[in-house]
């Protein structure tokens, strides 16, 4: 509701926390003038905190807008009207820090700076060579006997399983796994180096 014409508003003559608490209570009751008083008197505080975090003018204005929208959303949930200034300070600081981190992460590089950035991605030529190498390796692998393929899968590709488990799976003596694996790897290397995967 709006203050009646000719009556003094409830915050009239009050100062500090008492004044802002009276304005908040009046704003909750629908007095838009009270909300305007809060924004007018506490905007310098919000602005000072936002700028103090290191935001430029435009970003600080965005933060202030978010803070006032947040106040509107929380108008009826603030449990202590006298703590309004503290609430605004904390809310502004959080929003400003969040905005500062976001804008810092989005800084555009100049073309000169971008040329100096080392990419973590491999060069196309490296990818082509790696792909060709992998293709040759798999061709050689599939040219091995099924028994060698299975043994190498168990002892190399699948994280080097325990030999006791491999022996049980392959139905072969545990002591023969190492030598057999060595022969299979030599066979794989020979086929890879020949490059034709032939028998």
mmCIF file of C-alpha atoms in Angstrom:
data_model
loop_
_atom_site.group_PDB
_atom_site.id
_atom_site.type_symbol
_atom_site.label_atom_id
_atom_site.label_comp_id
_atom_site.label_asym_id
_atom_site.label_seq_id
_atom_site.Cartn_x
_atom_site.Cartn_y
_atom_site.Cartn_z
ATOM 1 C CA UNK A 1 0.000 0.000 0.000
ATOM 2 C CA UNK A 2 1.121 3.598 -0.636
ATOM 3 C CA UNK A 3 1.594 6.067 2.221
ATOM 4 C CA UNK A 4 -1.452 8.242 2.670
ATOM 5 C CA UNK A 5 -1.207 11.789 1.344
ATOM 6 C CA UNK A 6 -0.241 14.285 4.043
ATOM 7 C CA UNK A 7 1.108 11.687 6.494
ATOM 8 C CA UNK A 8 4.775 11.393 7.229
ATOM 9 C CA UNK A 9 6.389 8.150 6.034
ATOM 10 C CA UNK A 10 7.402 5.749 8.834
ATOM 11 C CA UNK A 11 11.122 6.300 8.138
ATOM 12 C CA UNK A 12 10.848 10.061 8.396
ATOM 13 C CA UNK A 13 13.279 11.402 10.997
ATOM 14 C CA UNK A 14 15.062 8.037 11.398
ATOM 15 C CA UNK A 15 18.703 7.442 10.566
ATOM 16 C CA UNK A 16 20.979 4.521 9.678
ATOM 17 C CA UNK A 17 19.795 0.979 10.279
ATOM 18 C CA UNK A 18 16.517 2.126 11.837
ATOM 19 C CA UNK A 19 15.655 4.173 8.747
ATOM 20 C CA UNK A 20 16.492 1.372 6.341
ATOM 21 C CA UNK A 21 14.553 -1.168 8.432
ATOM 22 C CA UNK A 22 11.489 1.097 8.378
ATOM 23 C CA UNK A 23 11.825 1.488 4.604
ATOM 24 C CA UNK A 24 12.138 -2.278 4.159
ATOM 25 C CA UNK A 25 9.020 -2.952 6.208
ATOM 26 C CA UNK A 26 7.111 -0.294 4.272
ATOM 27 C CA UNK A 27 8.340 -1.751 0.974
ATOM 28 C CA UNK A 28 7.060 -5.157 2.046
ATOM 29 C CA UNK A 29 3.664 -3.541 2.557
ATOM 30 C CA UNK A 30 3.751 -2.281 -1.033
ATOM 31 C CA UNK A 31 5.151 1.232 -0.562
ATOM 32 C CA UNK A 32 7.167 1.889 -3.740
ATOM 33 C CA UNK A 33 8.486 5.152 -2.350
ATOM 34 C CA UNK A 34 10.140 3.219 0.482
ATOM 35 C CA UNK A 35 11.876 0.940 -2.011
ATOM 36 C CA UNK A 36 13.030 4.009 -3.931
ATOM 37 C CA UNK A 37 14.547 5.460 -0.749
ATOM 38 C CA UNK A 38 16.493 2.234 -0.133
ATOM 39 C CA UNK A 39 17.850 2.178 -3.693
ATOM 40 C CA UNK A 40 18.702 5.890 -3.669
ATOM 41 C CA UNK A 41 20.481 5.831 -0.311
ATOM 42 C CA UNK A 42 22.288 2.477 -0.589
ATOM 43 C CA UNK A 43 23.243 2.494 -4.272
ATOM 44 C CA UNK A 44 26.561 4.260 -3.486
ATOM 45 C CA UNK A 45 27.424 1.392 -1.118
ATOM 46 C CA UNK A 46 26.602 -1.267 -3.717
ATOM 47 C CA UNK A 47 28.540 0.658 -6.374
ATOM 48 C CA UNK A 48 31.581 1.105 -4.129
ATOM 49 C CA UNK A 49 31.746 -2.620 -3.282
ATOM 50 C CA UNK A 50 31.330 -3.699 -6.912
ATOM 51 C CA UNK A 51 34.017 -1.316 -8.144
ATOM 52 C CA UNK A 52 36.269 -2.313 -5.249
ATOM 53 C CA UNK A 53 36.398 -5.879 -6.587
ATOM 54 C CA UNK A 54 37.931 -4.507 -9.786
ATOM 55 C CA UNK A 55 34.950 -4.344 -12.107
ATOM 56 C CA UNK A 56 34.701 -1.727 -14.831
ATOM 57 C CA UNK A 57 31.754 0.657 -14.950
ATOM 58 C CA UNK A 58 29.538 -1.514 -17.163
ATOM 59 C CA UNK A 59 30.143 -4.676 -15.119
ATOM 60 C CA UNK A 60 29.537 -2.789 -11.850
ATOM 61 C CA UNK A 61 26.229 -1.517 -13.216
ATOM 62 C CA UNK A 62 25.229 -5.073 -14.110
ATOM 63 C CA UNK A 63 26.116 -6.237 -10.608
ATOM 64 C CA UNK A 64 24.089 -3.427 -9.033
ATOM 65 C CA UNK A 65 21.083 -4.382 -11.154
ATOM 66 C CA UNK A 66 21.403 -8.023 -10.068
ATOM 67 C CA UNK A 67 21.667 -6.990 -6.413
ATOM 68 C CA UNK A 68 18.487 -4.893 -6.540
ATOM 69 C CA UNK A 69 16.635 -7.700 -8.327
ATOM 70 C CA UNK A 70 17.835 -10.073 -5.633
ATOM 71 C CA UNK A 71 16.525 -7.701 -2.964
ATOM 72 C CA UNK A 72 13.107 -7.697 -4.649
ATOM 73 C CA UNK A 73 13.082 -11.499 -4.745
ATOM 74 C CA UNK A 74 14.075 -11.700 -1.067
ATOM 75 C CA UNK A 75 12.062 -8.730 0.197
ATOM 76 C CA UNK A 76 9.820 -10.888 2.378
ATOM 77 C CA UNK A 77 12.439 -13.426 3.451
ATOM 78 C CA UNK A 78 14.986 -11.108 5.105
ATOM 79 C CA UNK A 79 14.574 -12.053 8.752
ATOM 80 C CA UNK A 80 16.280 -8.988 10.225
ATOM 81 C CA UNK A 81 15.333 -5.700 8.511
ATOM 82 C CA UNK A 82 17.972 -3.834 10.533
ATOM 83 C CA UNK A 83 20.646 -5.984 8.858
ATOM 84 C CA UNK A 84 19.711 -4.782 5.370
ATOM 85 C CA UNK A 85 23.016 -2.970 4.800
ATOM 86 C CA UNK A 86 24.996 -6.077 5.773
ATOM 87 C CA UNK A 87 22.879 -8.256 3.506
ATOM 88 C CA UNK A 88 23.377 -5.877 0.577
ATOM 89 C CA UNK A 89 27.127 -5.799 1.219
ATOM 90 C CA UNK A 90 27.477 -9.591 1.237
ATOM 91 C CA UNK A 91 25.201 -10.037 -1.775
ATOM 92 C CA UNK A 92 27.070 -7.383 -3.761
ATOM 93 C CA UNK A 93 30.474 -8.829 -2.911
ATOM 94 C CA UNK A 94 29.451 -12.335 -3.963
ATOM 95 C CA UNK A 95 27.910 -11.178 -7.222
ATOM 96 C CA UNK A 96 30.870 -8.909 -7.998
ATOM 97 C CA UNK A 97 33.425 -11.670 -7.348
ATOM 98 C CA UNK A 98 31.424 -14.076 -9.519
ATOM 99 C CA UNK A 99 31.224 -11.508 -12.311
ATOM 100 C CA UNK A 100 34.931 -10.679 -12.011
ATOM 101 C CA UNK A 101 35.917 -14.347 -12.352
ATOM 102 C CA UNK A 102 33.612 -14.797 -15.319
ATOM 103 C CA UNK A 103 34.916 -11.740 -17.184
ATOM 104 C CA UNK A 104 38.542 -12.595 -16.361
ATOM 105 C CA UNK A 105 38.050 -16.026 -17.938
ATOM 106 C CA UNK A 106 36.628 -14.447 -21.098
ATOM 107 C CA UNK A 107 39.471 -12.041 -21.859
ATOM 108 C CA UNK A 108 40.071 -12.023 -25.605
ATOM 109 C CA UNK A 109 43.612 -12.544 -26.823
ATOM 110 C CA UNK A 110 45.104 -10.175 -29.342
ATOM 111 C CA UNK A 111 46.200 -11.870 -32.584
ATOM 112 C CA UNK A 112 49.836 -11.395 -31.527
ATOM 113 C CA UNK A 113 49.235 -13.050 -28.151
ATOM 114 C CA UNK A 114 47.233 -15.858 -29.735
ATOM 115 C CA UNK A 115 50.198 -16.686 -32.012
ATOM 116 C CA UNK A 116 52.349 -17.216 -28.911
ATOM 117 C CA UNK A 117 49.941 -19.636 -27.202
ATOM 118 C CA UNK A 118 51.188 -23.211 -27.384
ATOM 119 C CA UNK A 119 48.359 -25.551 -28.325
ATOM 120 C CA UNK A 120 47.910 -28.743 -26.346
ATOM 121 C CA UNK A 121 46.397 -30.377 -29.432
ATOM 122 C CA UNK A 122 48.727 -32.430 -31.653
ATOM 123 C CA UNK A 123 49.592 -31.078 -35.084
ATOM 124 C CA UNK A 124 47.627 -32.603 -37.997
ATOM 125 C CA UNK A 125 50.771 -34.262 -39.380
ATOM 126 C CA UNK A 126 51.373 -35.977 -36.031
ATOM 127 C CA UNK A 127 47.796 -37.254 -35.987
ATOM 128 C CA UNK A 128 48.172 -38.667 -39.503
ATOM 129 C CA UNK A 129 51.407 -40.469 -38.594
ATOM 130 C CA UNK A 130 49.878 -41.820 -35.380
ATOM 131 C CA UNK A 131 46.834 -43.065 -37.268
ATOM 132 C CA UNK A 132 49.035 -44.794 -39.871
ATOM 133 C CA UNK A 133 51.155 -46.372 -37.132
ATOM 134 C CA UNK A 134 48.081 -47.630 -35.275
ATOM 135 C CA UNK A 135 46.630 -49.075 -38.468
ATOM 136 C CA UNK A 136 49.877 -50.983 -39.194
ATOM 137 C CA UNK A 137 50.016 -52.230 -35.612
ATOM 138 C CA UNK A 138 46.445 -53.543 -35.633
ATOM 139 C CA UNK A 139 46.961 -55.167 -39.040
ATOM 140 C CA UNK A 140 50.004 -56.987 -37.645
ATOM 141 C CA UNK A 141 48.112 -57.914 -34.466
ATOM 142 C CA UNK A 142 45.188 -59.453 -36.360
ATOM 143 C CA UNK A 143 47.636 -61.467 -38.463
ATOM 144 C CA UNK A 144 48.801 -63.309 -35.325
ATOM 145 C CA UNK A 145 47.345 -66.638 -34.288
ATOM 146 C CA UNK A 146 44.176 -66.492 -32.181
ATOM 147 C CA UNK A 147 46.139 -67.891 -29.230
ATOM 148 C CA UNK A 148 48.748 -65.103 -29.448
ATOM 149 C CA UNK A 149 46.065 -62.462 -29.804
ATOM 150 C CA UNK A 150 44.259 -63.767 -26.731
ATOM 151 C CA UNK A 151 47.470 -63.995 -24.700
ATOM 152 C CA UNK A 152 48.534 -60.449 -25.608
ATOM 153 C CA UNK A 153 45.076 -59.111 -24.794
ATOM 154 C CA UNK A 154 45.292 -60.657 -21.330
ATOM 155 C CA UNK A 155 48.893 -59.702 -20.562
ATOM 156 C CA UNK A 156 49.272 -56.360 -22.369
ATOM 157 C CA UNK A 157 46.015 -54.789 -23.535
ATOM 158 C CA UNK A 158 43.912 -55.507 -20.444
ATOM 159 C CA UNK A 159 46.252 -53.998 -17.859
ATOM 160 C CA UNK A 160 48.641 -56.964 -17.450
ATOM 161 C CA UNK A 161 46.436 -59.466 -15.639
ATOM 162 C CA UNK A 162 48.038 -61.739 -13.042
ATOM 163 C CA UNK A 163 49.753 -64.691 -14.666
ATOM 164 C CA UNK A 164 47.847 -67.152 -12.473
ATOM 165 C CA UNK A 165 44.557 -65.841 -13.862
ATOM 166 C CA UNK A 166 45.950 -65.852 -17.407
ATOM 167 C CA UNK A 167 47.147 -69.441 -16.992
ATOM 168 C CA UNK A 168 43.676 -70.506 -15.887
ATOM 169 C CA UNK A 169 41.945 -68.622 -18.704
ATOM 170 C CA UNK A 170 44.369 -69.899 -21.359
ATOM 171 C CA UNK A 171 44.559 -73.424 -19.888
ATOM 172 C CA UNK A 172 48.371 -73.406 -20.004
ATOM 173 C CA UNK A 173 51.122 -73.805 -17.357
ATOM 174 C CA UNK A 174 51.863 -70.559 -15.517
ATOM 175 C CA UNK A 175 55.595 -70.900 -16.230
ATOM 176 C CA UNK A 176 55.089 -70.956 -19.971
ATOM 177 C CA UNK A 177 53.156 -67.691 -20.149
ATOM 178 C CA UNK A 178 56.223 -65.408 -20.097
ATOM 179 C CA UNK A 179 58.174 -67.223 -22.841
ATOM 180 C CA UNK A 180 55.048 -67.642 -25.009
ATOM 181 C CA UNK A 181 54.210 -63.960 -24.562
ATOM 182 C CA UNK A 182 57.770 -63.046 -25.597
ATOM 183 C CA UNK A 183 57.485 -65.100 -28.799
ATOM 184 C CA UNK A 184 54.103 -63.524 -29.595
ATOM 185 C CA UNK A 185 55.509 -59.996 -29.102
ATOM 186 C CA UNK A 186 58.517 -60.796 -31.341
ATOM 187 C CA UNK A 187 56.165 -62.130 -33.983
ATOM 188 C CA UNK A 188 54.046 -58.963 -33.683
ATOM 189 C CA UNK A 189 57.147 -56.743 -33.977
ATOM 190 C CA UNK A 190 58.387 -58.615 -37.048
ATOM 191 C CA UNK A 191 55.014 -58.320 -38.775
ATOM 192 C CA UNK A 192 54.765 -54.618 -37.870
ATOM 193 C CA UNK A 193 58.229 -53.894 -39.251
ATOM 194 C CA UNK A 194 57.486 -55.831 -42.446
ATOM 195 C CA UNK A 195 54.462 -53.597 -42.801
ATOM 196 C CA UNK A 196 52.369 -56.152 -44.638
ATOM 197 C CA UNK A 197 50.949 -58.206 -41.772
ATOM 198 C CA UNK A 198 51.799 -61.271 -43.810
ATOM 199 C CA UNK A 199 52.311 -64.713 -42.409
#
